[in-house]
Coordinates of C-alpha atoms and ligand atoms in Angstrom, one line a residue:
X154 CA -13.4 -57.5 75.4
X155 CA -9.8 -57.5 74.4
X156 CA -9.3 -54.2 76.1
X157 CA -11.0 -55.2 79.3
X158 CA -8.8 -58.3 79.5
X159 CA -5.7 -56.2 78.9
X160 CA -6.7 -53.8 81.6
X161 CA -7.3 -56.6 84.1
X162 CA -3.8 -58.0 83.2
X163 CA -2.3 -54.5 83.6
X164 CA -4.0 -54.1 86.9
X165 CA -2.7 -57.5 88.2
X166 CA 0.8 -56.6 87.1
X167 CA 0.5 -53.3 88.8
X168 CA -0.8 -54.6 92.0
X169 CA 1.8 -57.3 92.1
X170 CA 4.5 -54.6 91.6
X171 CA 3.0 -52.6 94.4
X172 CA 2.9 -55.7 96.6
X173 CA 6.5 -56.4 95.8
X174 CA 7.6 -52.8 96.6
X175 CA 5.6 -52.9 99.9
X176 CA 7.3 -56.2 100.8
X177 CA 10.7 -54.7 99.9
X178 CA 10.0 -51.6 102.1
X179 CA 8.8 -53.8 104.9
X180 CA 12.0 -55.9 104.6
X181 CA 14.2 -52.8 104.8
X182 CA 12.2 -51.5 107.8
X183 CA 12.6 -54.7 109.6
X184 CA 16.4 -54.6 109.1
X185 CA 16.5 -50.9 110.1
X186 CA 14.5 -51.6 113.3
X187 CA 16.6 -54.5 114.4
X188 CA 20.1 -53.0 113.7
X189 CA 19.3 -49.7 115.4
X190 CA 18.8 -51.5 118.8
X191 CA 22.4 -51.6 120.0
X192 CA 25.5 -49.5 119.9
X193 CA 27.7 -52.5 120.5
X194 CA 29.6 -53.2 117.2
X195 CA 29.6 -57.0 117.5
X196 CA 26.0 -57.2 118.4
X197 CA 25.0 -54.9 115.6
X198 CA 27.0 -56.9 113.1
X199 CA 25.3 -60.2 114.2
X200 CA 21.8 -58.7 114.3
X201 CA 22.2 -57.0 110.9
X202 CA 23.4 -60.2 109.2
X203 CA 20.7 -62.4 110.6
X204 CA 18.0 -59.9 109.7
X205 CA 19.3 -59.5 106.2
X206 CA 19.5 -63.2 105.6
X207 CA 16.1 -64.0 107.0
X208 CA 14.5 -61.3 104.9
X209 CA 16.2 -62.1 101.6
X210 CA 16.1 -65.8 102.3
X211 CA 19.8 -66.4 101.4
X212 CA 21.7 -69.4 102.9
X213 CA 24.9 -67.5 103.7
X214 CA 26.2 -64.0 104.1
X215 CA 28.9 -61.9 105.4
X216 CA 29.8 -58.3 106.6
X217 CA 33.2 -56.9 106.0
X218 CA 34.5 -53.6 107.3
X219 CA 37.2 -51.4 105.9
X220 CA 40.0 -51.0 108.4
X221 CA 40.7 -47.3 108.7
X222 CA 44.5 -47.4 109.0
X223 CA 45.2 -49.9 106.2
X224 CA 42.2 -49.8 103.9
X225 CA 42.1 -53.6 104.1
X226 CA 38.6 -55.2 103.9
X227 CA 38.2 -57.4 107.0
X228 CA 35.4 -60.0 107.4
X229 CA 33.7 -59.2 110.8
X230 CA 30.5 -61.4 110.7
X231 CA 29.6 -64.5 108.7
X232 CA 26.7 -67.0 108.5
X233 CA 26.4 -70.3 106.7
X234 CA 30.1 -70.7 105.9
X235 CA 32.3 -73.8 106.3
X236 CA 35.5 -71.9 107.4
X237 CA 35.6 -69.6 110.4
X238 CA 36.9 -66.5 108.7
X239 CA 36.0 -64.2 111.6
X240 CA 38.1 -65.6 114.5
X241 CA 41.0 -65.9 112.1
X242 CA 39.9 -62.9 110.0
X243 CA 39.7 -63.0 106.2
X244 CA 41.6 -59.9 105.2
X245 CA 41.6 -58.6 101.7
X246 CA 44.1 -55.8 100.9
X247 CA 42.7 -52.5 99.5
X248 CA 41.6 -52.8 95.9
X249 CA 42.0 -56.6 95.6
X250 CA 39.4 -59.2 94.5
X251 CA 35.7 -58.6 94.0
X252 CA 35.4 -56.5 97.2
X253 CA 38.1 -54.2 95.8
X254 CA 36.0 -53.7 92.7
X255 CA 32.8 -53.1 94.7
X256 CA 34.6 -50.4 96.7
X257 CA 36.6 -48.8 93.9
X258 CA 33.5 -48.6 91.6
X259 CA 31.1 -47.9 94.5
X260 CA 28.5 -50.3 93.0
X261 CA 26.7 -53.5 93.7
X262 CA 28.1 -56.7 92.0
X263 CA 26.5 -59.9 91.2
X264 CA 27.8 -63.2 90.1
X265 CA 25.1 -65.9 89.7
X266 CA 27.4 -68.4 88.1
X267 CA 30.5 -69.1 90.3
X268 CA 32.1 -72.3 89.1
X269 CA 35.3 -72.5 91.1
X270 CA 37.6 -71.2 88.4
X271 CA 37.5 -67.6 89.5
X272 CA 40.7 -65.9 90.6
X273 CA 40.3 -65.4 94.3
X274 CA 42.5 -63.4 96.7
X275 CA 41.7 -65.9 99.5
X276 CA 41.9 -69.4 97.9
X277 CA 40.2 -71.2 100.7
X278 CA 37.1 -69.3 99.9
X279 CA 36.7 -71.8 97.1
X280 CA 36.0 -74.5 99.7
X281 CA 32.7 -72.7 100.6
X282 CA 31.4 -73.9 97.2
X283 CA 29.1 -70.9 96.7
X284 CA 27.4 -70.7 93.3
X285 CA 25.9 -67.2 93.6
X286 CA 27.2 -64.1 95.3
X287 CA 25.9 -60.6 95.6
X288 CA 27.8 -57.7 97.2
X289 CA 26.8 -54.2 98.1
X290 CA 28.9 -51.3 99.4
X291 CA 27.7 -50.0 102.8
X292 CA 27.9 -46.2 103.2
X293 CA 27.9 -44.1 106.4
X294 CA 28.6 -40.4 106.7
X295 CA 29.2 -40.1 103.0
X296 CA 31.8 -42.8 102.6
X297 CA 32.0 -46.5 102.1
X298 CA 32.7 -48.3 105.4
X299 CA 32.4 -51.9 104.2
X300 CA 30.6 -54.6 102.2
X301 CA 27.4 -56.6 102.8
X302 CA 27.5 -59.9 100.9
X303 CA 24.9 -62.6 100.2
X304 CA 25.8 -66.1 99.1
X305 CA 23.9 -69.2 97.9
X306 CA 24.8 -72.7 97.0
X307 CA 22.5 -72.5 94.0
X308 CA 23.3 -70.8 90.8
X309 CA 21.1 -67.9 89.5
X310 CA 19.9 -67.3 93.0
X311 CA 19.8 -63.5 93.2
X312 CA 17.5 -61.4 90.9
X313 CA 16.9 -57.7 90.5
X314 CA 14.5 -57.6 93.4
X315 CA 17.0 -59.0 95.8
X316 CA 19.5 -56.6 94.5
X317 CA 17.2 -53.6 95.1
X318 CA 16.5 -54.7 98.7
X319 CA 20.2 -55.4 99.2
X320 CA 21.1 -51.9 98.0
X321 CA 18.8 -50.2 100.5
X322 CA 19.6 -52.6 103.4
X323 CA 23.3 -52.2 102.9
X324 CA 23.2 -48.5 103.6
X325 CA 20.8 -48.9 106.6
X326 CA 23.2 -51.5 108.0
X327 CA 26.1 -49.1 107.1
X328 CA 24.7 -46.3 109.1
X329 CA 24.0 -48.5 112.1
X330 CA 27.5 -50.0 111.9
X331 CA 29.0 -46.5 111.4
X332 CA 27.3 -45.3 114.6
X333 CA 28.4 -48.4 116.5
X334 CA 32.0 -48.0 115.3
X335 CA 32.0 -44.3 116.2
X336 CA 30.7 -45.2 119.7
X337 CA 33.3 -47.9 120.0
X338 CA 36.1 -45.5 119.0
X339 CA 34.8 -43.0 121.5
X340 CA 34.7 -45.6 124.2
X341 CA 38.2 -46.7 123.3
X342 CA 39.5 -43.1 123.4
X343 CA 37.8 -42.6 126.7
X344 CA 39.4 -45.8 128.1
X345 CA 42.8 -44.7 126.8
X346 CA 42.4 -41.3 128.4
X347 CA 41.3 -42.9 131.6
X348 CA 44.4 -45.2 131.5
X349 CA 46.6 -42.2 131.1
X350 CA 44.9 -40.3 133.9
X351 CA 45.0 -43.4 136.1
X352 CA 48.7 -44.1 135.5
X353 CA 50.1 -40.6 136.1
X354 CA 52.0 -40.2 139.3
X355 CA 50.1 -36.9 140.0
X356 CA 46.9 -37.0 141.9
X357 CA 43.9 -35.8 139.8
X358 CA 40.4 -35.0 140.8
X359 CA 37.7 -33.7 138.5
X360 CA 34.6 -32.0 139.7
X361 CA 31.5 -30.7 138.0
X362 CA 30.7 -27.0 138.1
X363 CA 29.1 -27.4 141.5
X364 CA 32.2 -28.9 143.0
X365 CA 30.9 -32.5 143.0
X366 CA 33.6 -35.1 142.4
X367 CA 33.2 -36.8 139.1
X368 CA 36.6 -38.5 138.7
X369 CA 39.5 -39.4 140.9
X370 CA 42.6 -41.3 139.9
X371 CA 44.7 -43.9 141.7
X372 CA 47.4 -41.4 142.7
X373 CA 44.8 -39.1 144.4
X374 CA 43.3 -42.1 146.1
X375 CA 46.7 -42.9 147.6
X376 CA 47.3 -39.3 148.6
X377 CA 44.0 -39.1 150.4
X378 CA 44.1 -42.7 151.6
X379 CA 40.5 -43.2 150.4
X380 CA 38.9 -45.0 147.5
X381 CA 36.9 -43.8 144.5
X382 CA 33.6 -45.0 145.8
X383 CA 33.8 -42.8 148.9
X384 CA 34.4 -39.7 146.8
X385 CA 32.5 -40.0 143.5
X386 CA 29.3 -37.9 143.5
X387 CA 30.2 -36.2 146.8
X388 CA 30.6 -32.4 147.0
X389 CA 34.2 -31.5 147.8
X390 CA 32.8 -29.8 151.0
X391 CA 31.9 -33.3 152.4
X392 CA 34.7 -35.3 150.8
X393 CA 36.7 -37.4 153.2
X394 CA 40.0 -35.8 152.5
X395 CA 42.5 -34.0 154.7
X396 CA 40.6 -30.9 156.0
X397 CA 43.4 -28.5 155.3
X398 CA 43.6 -29.6 151.7
X399 CA 39.8 -29.6 151.4
X400 CA 39.6 -26.0 152.7
X401 CA 42.2 -24.7 150.3
X402 CA 40.4 -26.5 147.4
X403 CA 37.1 -24.9 148.4
X404 CA 38.8 -21.5 148.5
X405 CA 40.2 -22.0 145.1
X406 CA 36.9 -23.1 143.7
X407 CA 34.9 -20.3 145.3
X408 CA 37.5 -17.5 144.9
X409 CA 36.4 -14.3 143.4
X410 CA 39.1 -14.2 140.8
X411 CA 36.6 -16.6 139.2
X412 CA 37.8 -18.7 136.3
X413 CA 41.5 -18.4 136.6
X414 CA 43.9 -21.3 137.3
X415 CA 45.2 -21.2 140.8
X416 CA 48.3 -22.8 142.2
X417 CA 49.3 -23.1 145.8
X418 CA 51.0 -25.3 148.3
X419 CA 49.5 -26.9 151.4
X420 CA 51.5 -28.5 154.2
X421 CA 49.7 -30.8 156.5
X422 CA 50.6 -31.7 160.1
X423 CA 52.6 -34.8 159.2
X424 CA 55.0 -32.5 157.4
X425 CA 53.9 -33.6 154.0
X426 CA 53.7 -30.8 151.5
X427 CA 51.4 -30.8 148.4
X428 CA 51.6 -28.6 145.4
X429 CA 48.1 -28.1 144.1
X430 CA 46.9 -26.6 140.8
X431 CA 43.2 -26.0 140.3
X432 CA 42.1 -25.2 136.7
X433 CA 38.7 -24.6 135.2
X434 CA 37.5 -27.0 132.5
X435 CA 35.8 -25.3 129.6
X436 CA 33.4 -26.9 127.2
X437 CA 32.3 -25.2 124.0
X438 CA 28.5 -24.9 124.3
X439 CA 26.9 -26.2 121.2
X440 CA 23.8 -24.2 121.7
X441 CA 25.1 -20.6 122.1
X442 CA 28.8 -21.1 121.2
X443 CA 29.7 -19.6 124.5
X444 CA 32.6 -21.1 126.5
X445 CA 31.3 -22.2 129.9
X446 CA 33.1 -23.6 132.9
X447 CA 32.0 -27.2 133.0
X448 CA 33.9 -28.0 136.2
X449 CA 37.3 -28.1 137.7
X450 CA 40.4 -30.3 137.4
X451 CA 42.6 -30.5 140.4
X452 CA 46.2 -31.8 140.1
X453 CA 48.1 -32.7 143.3
X454 CA 51.8 -33.4 143.6
X455 CA 53.4 -34.6 146.8
X456 CA 56.4 -32.3 147.0
X457 CA 57.5 -33.3 150.5
X458 CA 60.9 -34.2 149.0
X459 CA 61.3 -30.7 147.7
X460 CA 60.7 -29.4 151.2
X461 CA 64.0 -30.6 152.3
X462 CA 65.8 -28.7 149.6
X463 CA 63.7 -25.6 150.4
X464 CA 64.7 -25.9 154.1
X465 CA 68.3 -26.1 152.9
X466 CA 67.8 -23.1 150.7
X467 CA 66.1 -21.2 153.5
X468 CA 69.1 -22.0 155.8
X469 CA 71.5 -20.8 153.2
X470 CA 69.7 -17.5 152.6
X471 CA 69.4 -17.1 156.4
X472 CA 73.1 -17.7 156.8
X473 CA 74.0 -15.3 153.9
X474 CA 71.5 -12.6 155.2
X475 CA 72.9 -13.0 158.7
X476 CA 76.4 -12.4 157.4
X477 CA 75.2 -9.3 155.6
X478 CA 73.4 -8.0 158.7
X479 CA 76.6 -7.5 160.7
X480 CA 78.5 -5.3 158.2
X481 CA 75.3 -3.4 157.5
X482 CA 74.9 -2.8 161.3
X483 CA 78.5 -1.7 161.6
X484 CA 78.1 0.7 158.6
X485 CA 74.9 2.1 160.1
X486 CA 76.3 2.8 163.5
X487 CA 79.4 4.3 162.0
X488 CA 77.3 6.7 159.9
X489 CA 75.2 7.5 162.9
X490 CA 78.3 8.2 164.8
X491 CA 79.6 10.5 162.1
X492 CA 76.3 12.4 162.2
X493 CA 76.2 12.9 165.9
X494 CA 79.7 12.6 167.4
X495 CA 81.5 15.0 165.0
X496 CA 79.1 17.9 165.2
X497 CA 78.7 18.0 161.4
X498 CA 76.7 21.0 160.4
X499 CA 77.3 21.3 156.7
X500 CA 73.8 20.6 155.2
X501 CA 75.2 19.0 152.1
X502 CA 77.2 16.5 154.2
X503 CA 74.2 15.9 156.4
X504 CA 72.0 15.2 153.4
X505 CA 74.5 12.6 152.0
X506 CA 74.7 11.0 155.5
X507 CA 70.9 10.9 155.7
X508 CA 70.6 9.2 152.2
X509 CA 73.2 6.6 153.2
X510 CA 71.5 5.9 156.5
X511 CA 68.1 5.4 155.0
X512 CA 69.6 3.3 152.2
X513 CA 71.1 1.0 154.8
X514 CA 67.9 0.8 156.8
X515 CA 65.9 -0.1 153.7
X516 CA 68.4 -2.9 153.0
X517 CA 68.1 -4.1 156.6
X518 CA 64.3 -4.2 156.3
X519 CA 64.5 -6.1 153.0
X520 CA 66.8 -8.7 154.5
X521 CA 64.5 -9.1 157.4
X522 CA 61.4 -9.5 155.1
X523 CA 63.2 -11.9 152.8
X524 CA 64.2 -14.0 155.7
X525 CA 60.7 -14.1 156.9
X526 CA 59.3 -15.0 153.6
X527 CA 61.8 -17.8 153.1
X528 CA 60.9 -19.1 156.6
X529 CA 57.2 -19.2 155.9
X530 CA 57.3 -20.5 152.4
X531 CA 59.6 -23.4 153.2
X532 CA 57.2 -24.4 156.0
X533 CA 60.4 -24.4 158.1
X534 CA 60.0 -23.7 161.7
X535 CA 56.2 -23.3 161.8
X536 CA 54.8 -23.6 165.2
X537 CA 51.1 -24.5 165.2
X538 CA 49.1 -24.3 168.3
X539 CA 45.6 -23.5 169.8
X540 CA 45.3 -19.7 169.9
X541 CA 42.5 -17.4 170.9
X542 CA 42.3 -15.1 168.0
X543 CA 40.2 -12.5 169.8
X544 CA 42.9 -12.3 172.6
X545 CA 45.6 -12.1 169.9
X546 CA 43.9 -9.2 168.1
X547 CA 43.5 -7.4 171.4
X548 CA 47.2 -7.7 172.0
X549 CA 48.1 -6.5 168.5
X550 CA 45.8 -3.5 168.8
X551 CA 47.5 -2.6 172.0
X552 CA 50.9 -2.8 170.3
X553 CA 49.7 -0.6 167.4
X554 CA 48.2 2.2 169.7
X555 CA 51.4 4.4 169.7
X556 CA 51.7 4.0 165.9
X557 CA 48.1 5.2 165.3
X558 CA 48.5 7.9 168.0
X559 CA 51.6 9.3 166.2
X560 CA 49.4 10.2 163.2
X561 CA 46.3 11.1 165.2
X562 CA 44.5 8.2 163.6
X563 CA 41.4 6.7 165.3
X564 CA 41.3 2.9 165.6
X565 CA 38.3 0.8 166.3
X566 CA 37.6 -2.9 166.4
X567 CA 34.4 -4.8 165.7
X568 CA 34.6 -8.3 167.1
X569 CA 31.2 -9.9 167.8
X570 CA 32.4 -12.8 170.1
X571 CA 34.4 -12.9 173.3
X572 CA 36.8 -15.7 172.2
X573 CA 37.6 -17.8 169.1
X574 CA 40.2 -20.5 169.4
X575 CA 41.7 -21.9 166.2
X576 CA 44.9 -23.7 165.3
X577 CA 47.6 -21.3 164.0
X578 CA 51.2 -20.2 164.2
X579 CA 50.8 -17.2 166.5
X580 CA 54.0 -15.5 165.6
X581 CA 53.3 -15.6 161.8
X582 CA 49.7 -14.7 161.9
X583 CA 50.5 -11.8 164.2
X584 CA 53.1 -10.6 161.8
X585 CA 50.6 -10.8 158.9
X586 CA 47.9 -8.8 160.7
X587 CA 50.5 -6.3 161.9
X588 CA 51.4 -5.8 158.2
X589 CA 47.9 -4.8 157.4
X590 CA 47.6 -2.5 160.5
X591 CA 51.0 -0.9 159.8
X592 CA 50.2 -0.4 156.1
X593 CA 46.8 1.1 157.0
X594 CA 48.5 3.6 159.3
X595 CA 51.4 4.2 156.9
X596 CA 49.4 4.9 153.8
X597 CA 46.6 6.8 155.5
X598 CA 46.9 10.6 156.2
X599 CA 47.1 12.1 159.6
X600 CA 43.7 12.0 161.4
X601 CA 42.5 9.1 159.3
X602 CA 40.2 6.3 160.4
X603 CA 41.2 2.6 160.7
X604 CA 39.1 -0.3 161.8
X605 CA 39.5 -4.0 162.3
X606 CA 36.5 -6.3 161.9
X607 CA 36.4 -10.0 162.6
X608 CA 33.5 -12.3 161.6
X609 CA 33.0 -16.0 160.9
X610 CA 30.9 -17.8 158.3
X611 CA 30.4 -21.6 157.8
X612 CA 34.1 -22.5 157.6
X613 CA 36.1 -19.4 157.9
X614 CA 37.1 -16.6 160.1
X615 CA 37.6 -13.3 158.3
X616 CA 39.9 -10.5 159.6
X617 CA 39.4 -7.3 157.7
X618 CA 41.4 -4.1 158.2
X619 CA 39.8 -1.0 156.7
X620 CA 41.2 2.5 156.3
X621 CA 40.0 5.7 154.7
X622 CA 43.3 6.3 153.0
X623 CA 44.2 6.8 149.3
X624 CA 42.8 3.6 148.0
X625 CA 44.3 1.6 145.2
X626 CA 43.7 1.6 141.5
X627 CA 42.0 -1.6 140.1
X628 CA 45.0 -2.5 137.9
X629 CA 47.4 -2.4 140.9
X630 CA 45.1 -4.4 143.1
X631 CA 45.8 -7.7 141.3
X632 CA 49.6 -7.3 141.9
X633 CA 49.6 -6.1 145.5
X634 CA 50.5 -9.5 147.0
X635 CA 53.4 -10.1 144.6
X636 CA 57.0 -9.9 146.0
X637 CA 58.5 -6.4 145.8
X638 CA 55.4 -4.9 144.2
X639 CA 54.7 -1.3 145.4
X640 CA 52.0 0.9 143.9
X641 CA 53.9 3.3 141.6
X642 CA 52.2 6.6 142.6
X643 CA 52.7 6.2 146.3
X644 CA 55.9 8.0 147.1
X645 CA 57.7 9.0 150.2
X646 CA 56.7 6.0 152.3
X647 CA 59.4 3.6 153.3
X648 CA 58.8 -0.1 152.4
X649 CA 60.2 -3.2 150.7
X650 CA 57.1 -4.4 148.9
X651 CA 57.4 -7.7 150.7
X652 CA 55.0 -7.2 153.6
X653 CA 51.9 -8.2 151.7
X654 CA 53.7 -11.2 150.1
X655 CA 54.5 -12.3 153.6
X656 CA 50.9 -11.9 154.7
X657 CA 49.7 -14.0 151.7
X658 CA 52.2 -16.7 152.4
X659 CA 51.2 -16.9 156.0
X660 CA 47.5 -17.2 155.1
X661 CA 48.2 -19.9 152.5
X662 CA 50.4 -21.8 154.9
X663 CA 47.4 -22.0 157.1
X664 CA 45.1 -23.2 154.3
X665 CA 43.6 -19.7 154.0
X666 CA 43.8 -16.8 151.6
X667 CA 44.0 -13.0 151.4
X668 CA 41.9 -10.5 149.5
X669 CA 41.5 -6.8 149.0
X670 CA 38.7 -4.4 148.3
X671 CA 39.6 -0.9 147.4
X672 CA 38.5 2.1 145.4
X673 CA 40.9 4.9 144.6
X674 CA 40.3 7.9 146.8
X675 CA 37.9 5.9 149.1
X676 CA 40.2 3.8 151.3
X677 CA 41.0 0.1 151.3
X678 CA 40.0 -3.1 153.1
X679 CA 42.8 -5.7 153.3
X680 CA 41.5 -9.1 154.6
X681 CA 42.6 -12.5 155.5
X682 CA 40.4 -15.6 155.8
X683 CA 41.5 -18.6 157.8
X684 CA 39.9 -22.0 158.1
X685 CA 38.1 -22.5 161.5
X686 CA 39.1 -26.1 161.4
X687 CA 42.3 -27.5 160.0
Ligands
ADP148 P1 55.5 -2.0 151.6 O1 54.5 -1.4 152.4 O2 56.7 -2.4 152.3 O3 55.8 -1.2 150.3 P2 53.6 -4.1 151.2 O4 53.8 -5.4 150.5 O5 53.2 -4.1 152.6 O6 55.0 -3.4 151.0 O7 52.6 -3.3 150.3 C1 52.7 -3.2 148.9 C2 52.1 -2.0 148.4 O8 50.7 -2.0 148.5 C3 52.6 -0.7 149.1 O9 53.8 -0.3 148.6 C4 51.4 0.2 148.8 O10 51.6 0.8 147.6 C5 50.2 -0.7 148.8 N1 49.4 -0.7 150.0 C6 49.5 -1.5 151.0 N2 48.6 -1.3 152.0 C7 47.9 -0.2 151.6 C8 46.9 0.6 152.1 N3 46.3 0.3 153.3 N4 46.4 1.7 151.4 C9 47.0 2.0 150.2 N5 48.0 1.3 149.6 C10 48.4 0.2 150.3

């Protein structure tokens, strides 16, 4: 009988214990469910505190967070207090008071018998007249982020059970607050970054990998005289921005050099000049650790003011070159005279004369080309007008006939439409295409084949000059359009290495670009693409 009674008692104790544990777990769950609802730090603080108080049944409570920079413990939420210690925050320096102890020792603390004689870091806390207090450190990501406190006006208010619940709840609340704080910091950083981007004097546009605008700053809005709402989410192709700038951006984004940063200048009709840099944005993919282009960032600077100094520079170079031209011309005609008028027959003297004459000619060519390049790049003296490109090519082909004939080269054209009118500077574009045609003839052997093909796609007209000459090695191809670059193994042909640089500048001044396809031993195709509308 005694045993049975004992067993019944044991059972009752056990089932009460189970019930208590279940209640504790349910309490912890309720808190977890309510604090996980929001990422807003203030809301999370308030929800957490009211959930904790209602579950534990305490009259008052508080949540303090450790300030990262100072280590101070700052009260961020309170319930049931006389003083408002949140608007005018209660701040306890690192290591001080009971909270300092909780943090230093990383443990719960309980005082069920406050009598007002305790030493307090914040004396006005005494006015609250609490008789019991329980404090627990809150952890998140492996470190203490703050303290959760329960208070009561009655002594002996908090027992072991409350402390057990408090311990678990403190960490649940800690994780939720840690997340909210992380989110808040991220938002703050984002805002700071946005403020920087918005206040820079350079125009900035960011696009996703498909060229859709995802961000535009104030300076870019001013440059384009548009507002963010009209641009965000739009593909650049449809963006309401100056067509010439738009076309050059589309080139840069679609160009075959792929992921490299591109820098270029665009001049629009009003004479304003923009320096534009387009760079890919990389994100480290978390899945396969590969670096992928996530989009593009475009930086625009209005460099119209620099144009003036470029014009001055061009004028100076022009004047200097002009002054050099005359003495060179005199030297050349004197040498020619020596060669012809004095009946010199000594081969050694003739050779020296020949070297001097060709040296002077090279110098003259270089001066001409430099002058041209200056002219185009400064945007100085450009003369845009409606030009029928088909007609223009026909004229240039006519002009080139004797050049091709002198090397027995055949020349054909493939132009699938009778006319094509676009806005361009006839003199400069003619010069650019003549460079291609002359090079094709110059670098291709006697009897070679040269052709010119013209075609359009959505936005561009392509003009491609193909020859069956020596072709160009891949490593040289990238440098062909640089000033003064000449392929090292091509010898014996006269040139300055400036022709292709001129062609490139002409194309870019029109919002277009140049490209080359070539294989050594198989000939080359040099091409220019110009926007149909600008
Ligand atoms: P230049 O002809 O005065 O040297 P360019 O700038 O016109 O200068 O050309 C640069 C270099 O590109 C040339 O020196 C030559 O090596 C190479 N090149 C140009 N066109 C061709 C071509 N059609 N075939 C082979 N090489 C070419």
